[in-house]
XYZ file of C-alpha atoms in Angstrom:
88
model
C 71.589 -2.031 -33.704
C 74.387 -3.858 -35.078
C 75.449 -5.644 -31.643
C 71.569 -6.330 -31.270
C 70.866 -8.235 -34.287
C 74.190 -10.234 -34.419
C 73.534 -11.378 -30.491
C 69.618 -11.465 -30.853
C 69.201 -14.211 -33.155
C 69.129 -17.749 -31.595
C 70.386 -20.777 -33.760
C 68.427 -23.844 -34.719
C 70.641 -25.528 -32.385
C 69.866 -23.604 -29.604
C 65.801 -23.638 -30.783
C 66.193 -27.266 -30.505
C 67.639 -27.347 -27.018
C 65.096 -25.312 -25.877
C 61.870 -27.506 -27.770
C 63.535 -30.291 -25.468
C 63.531 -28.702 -22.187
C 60.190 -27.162 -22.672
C 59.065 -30.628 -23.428
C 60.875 -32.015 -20.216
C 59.236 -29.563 -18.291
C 56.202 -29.629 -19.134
C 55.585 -33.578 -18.878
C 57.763 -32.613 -15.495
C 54.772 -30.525 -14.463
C 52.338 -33.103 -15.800
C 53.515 -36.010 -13.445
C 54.161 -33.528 -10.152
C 50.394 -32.139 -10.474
C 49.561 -36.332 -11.048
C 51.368 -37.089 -7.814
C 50.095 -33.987 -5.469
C 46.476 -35.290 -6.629
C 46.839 -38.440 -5.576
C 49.010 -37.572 -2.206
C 45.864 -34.474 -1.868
C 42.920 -37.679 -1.287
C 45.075 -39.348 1.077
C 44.266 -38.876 4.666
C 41.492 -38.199 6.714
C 40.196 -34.527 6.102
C 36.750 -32.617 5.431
C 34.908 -32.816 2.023
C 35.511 -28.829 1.794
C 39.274 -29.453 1.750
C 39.048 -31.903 -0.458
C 37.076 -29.988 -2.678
C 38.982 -26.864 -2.496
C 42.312 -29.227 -3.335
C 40.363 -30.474 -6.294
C 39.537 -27.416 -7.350
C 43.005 -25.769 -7.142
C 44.433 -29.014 -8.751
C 41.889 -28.916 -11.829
C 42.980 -25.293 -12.421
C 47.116 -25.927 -12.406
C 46.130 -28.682 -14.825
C 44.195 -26.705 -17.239
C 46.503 -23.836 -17.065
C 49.252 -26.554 -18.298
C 47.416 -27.605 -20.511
C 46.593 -24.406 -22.343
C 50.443 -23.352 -21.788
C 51.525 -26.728 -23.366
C 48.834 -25.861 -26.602
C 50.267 -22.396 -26.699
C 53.706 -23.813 -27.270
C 52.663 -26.534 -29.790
C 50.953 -23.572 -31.931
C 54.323 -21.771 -31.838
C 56.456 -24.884 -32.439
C 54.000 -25.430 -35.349
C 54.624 -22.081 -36.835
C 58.403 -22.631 -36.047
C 58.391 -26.051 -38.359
C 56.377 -24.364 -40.877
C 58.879 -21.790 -41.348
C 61.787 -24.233 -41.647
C 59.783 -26.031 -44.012
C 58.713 -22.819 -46.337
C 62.588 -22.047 -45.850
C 63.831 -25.773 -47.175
C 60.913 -25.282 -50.311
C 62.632 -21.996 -51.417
């Protein structure tokens, strides 16, 4: 138990590293879901593909998007913390 909770505490430092790759990766995401949706209307091809590309692209987006708000709730709580920490 000893080993565990001297290794299985992260610093702020590395908290930090990780808010900024999260945040690279998710506006990462963001831009390649942009860029198949407008390469997935080019071409000639039925309405049903198009649709079903729609479709498929509207549910990556919303998934990122509930991801991204599930990480801003948790960064929240993270700030809070340092903040109730700083006021004791």
């Amino acid at each position: 138990s000893h080993i565990v909770s001297e290794f299985g505490r992260m610093t702020d430092t590395e908290r930090d590293q990780i808010d900024q790759d999260a945040q690279v990766f998710m506006r990462t995401c963001a831009d390649a879901i942009h860029q198949l949706r407008t390469e997935a209307h080019k071409g000639v091809q039925s309405a049903q593909v198009k649709e079903h590309r729609t479709a498929v692209l509207d549910f990556i987006e919303d998934y990122l998007k509930r991801v991204c708000k599930l990480y801003s709730e948790q960064r929240a709580i993270r700030v809070k913390r340092v903040i109730d920490k700083k006021r004791l």
